[in-house]
Short mmCIF file of C-alpha atoms in Angstrom, two decimals:
data_model
loop_
_atom_site.label_atom_id
_atom_site.label_comp_id
_atom_site.label_asym_id
_atom_site.label_seq_id
_atom_site.Cartn_x
_atom_site.Cartn_y
_atom_site.Cartn_z
CA MET A 1 -6.39 22.90 8.05
CA LYS A 2 -2.86 23.83 6.98
CA LYS A 3 -1.83 24.57 10.57
CA ILE A 4 -3.26 21.25 11.77
CA LEU A 5 -1.27 19.30 9.17
CA ILE A 6 1.91 21.17 10.08
CA ILE A 7 1.40 20.39 13.77
CA LEU A 8 0.77 16.71 12.98
CA ILE A 9 3.87 16.42 10.81
CA LYS A 10 6.07 18.16 13.38
CA GLY A 11 4.67 15.88 16.10
CA TYR A 12 5.48 12.85 13.97
CA GLN A 13 9.03 14.13 13.39
CA LYS A 14 9.61 14.75 17.08
CA TYR A 15 7.95 11.75 18.71
CA LEU A 16 7.40 8.90 16.25
CA SER A 17 10.17 9.17 13.67
CA PRO A 18 13.01 8.57 16.19
CA LEU A 19 11.35 5.29 17.20
CA LYS A 20 11.53 3.85 13.68
CA SER A 21 14.39 1.50 12.86
CA THR A 22 14.34 2.19 9.10
CA ARG A 23 15.39 5.37 7.31
CA CYS A 24 13.76 7.17 4.42
CA PRO A 25 15.74 6.63 1.20
CA TYR A 26 14.92 10.15 -0.03
CA ILE A 27 16.50 13.50 0.72
CA PRO A 28 14.73 15.42 2.22
CA THR A 29 12.95 12.79 4.29
CA CYS A 30 9.31 12.09 3.53
CA SER A 31 8.10 13.95 6.60
CA GLN A 32 10.25 17.00 5.79
CA TYR A 33 9.02 16.87 2.20
CA GLY A 34 5.43 16.79 3.45
CA LEU A 35 6.06 19.72 5.78
CA GLU A 36 7.62 21.80 3.00
CA ALA A 37 4.86 20.88 0.53
CA VAL A 38 2.08 21.84 2.95
CA GLU A 39 3.81 25.09 3.85
CA LYS A 40 4.36 25.99 0.18
CA TYR A 41 1.14 24.77 -1.47
CA GLY A 42 -1.40 24.53 1.35
CA ALA A 43 -3.32 21.63 2.83
CA LEU A 44 -4.90 20.20 -0.32
CA LYS A 45 -2.15 20.28 -2.95
CA GLY A 46 0.65 19.93 -0.38
CA GLY A 47 -1.15 17.01 1.23
CA LEU A 48 -1.56 15.31 -2.13
CA LEU A 49 2.13 15.81 -2.94
CA ALA A 50 3.08 14.38 0.45
CA ALA A 51 0.75 11.39 0.01
CA TRP A 52 2.24 10.65 -3.43
CA ARG A 53 5.75 10.83 -1.97
CA ILE A 54 4.83 8.44 0.86
CA LEU A 55 3.38 5.99 -1.66
CA ARG A 56 6.66 6.06 -3.61
CA CYS A 57 8.75 5.55 -0.45
CA ASN A 58 9.35 1.82 -0.07
CA PRO A 59 12.30 -0.54 0.38
CA PHE A 60 12.56 -1.07 -3.40
CA SER A 61 12.78 2.61 -4.38
CA LYS A 62 16.14 4.06 -5.39
CA GLY A 63 15.62 7.17 -3.31
CA GLY A 64 17.96 10.12 -3.73
CA TYR A 65 17.44 13.85 -3.88
CA ASP A 66 13.78 14.72 -4.52
CA PRO A 67 12.88 18.30 -3.54
CA VAL A 68 9.40 19.81 -3.42
CA PRO A 69 8.60 21.15 -6.91
#
């Protein structure tokens, strides 16, 4: 499951992310954060961390530096 999530995130970064007109307000980007979280914590915990980060990523968030714990 971990490998599948990593492949999906890398595919998103390569093919879909360049098509977006908006930028992520966080550093690292939400997709990079998700990739690092899944690699570090596995599919379940890393996936939950990534989902929480995506929920916080919106036009009204302050953004800034937010590394994987």
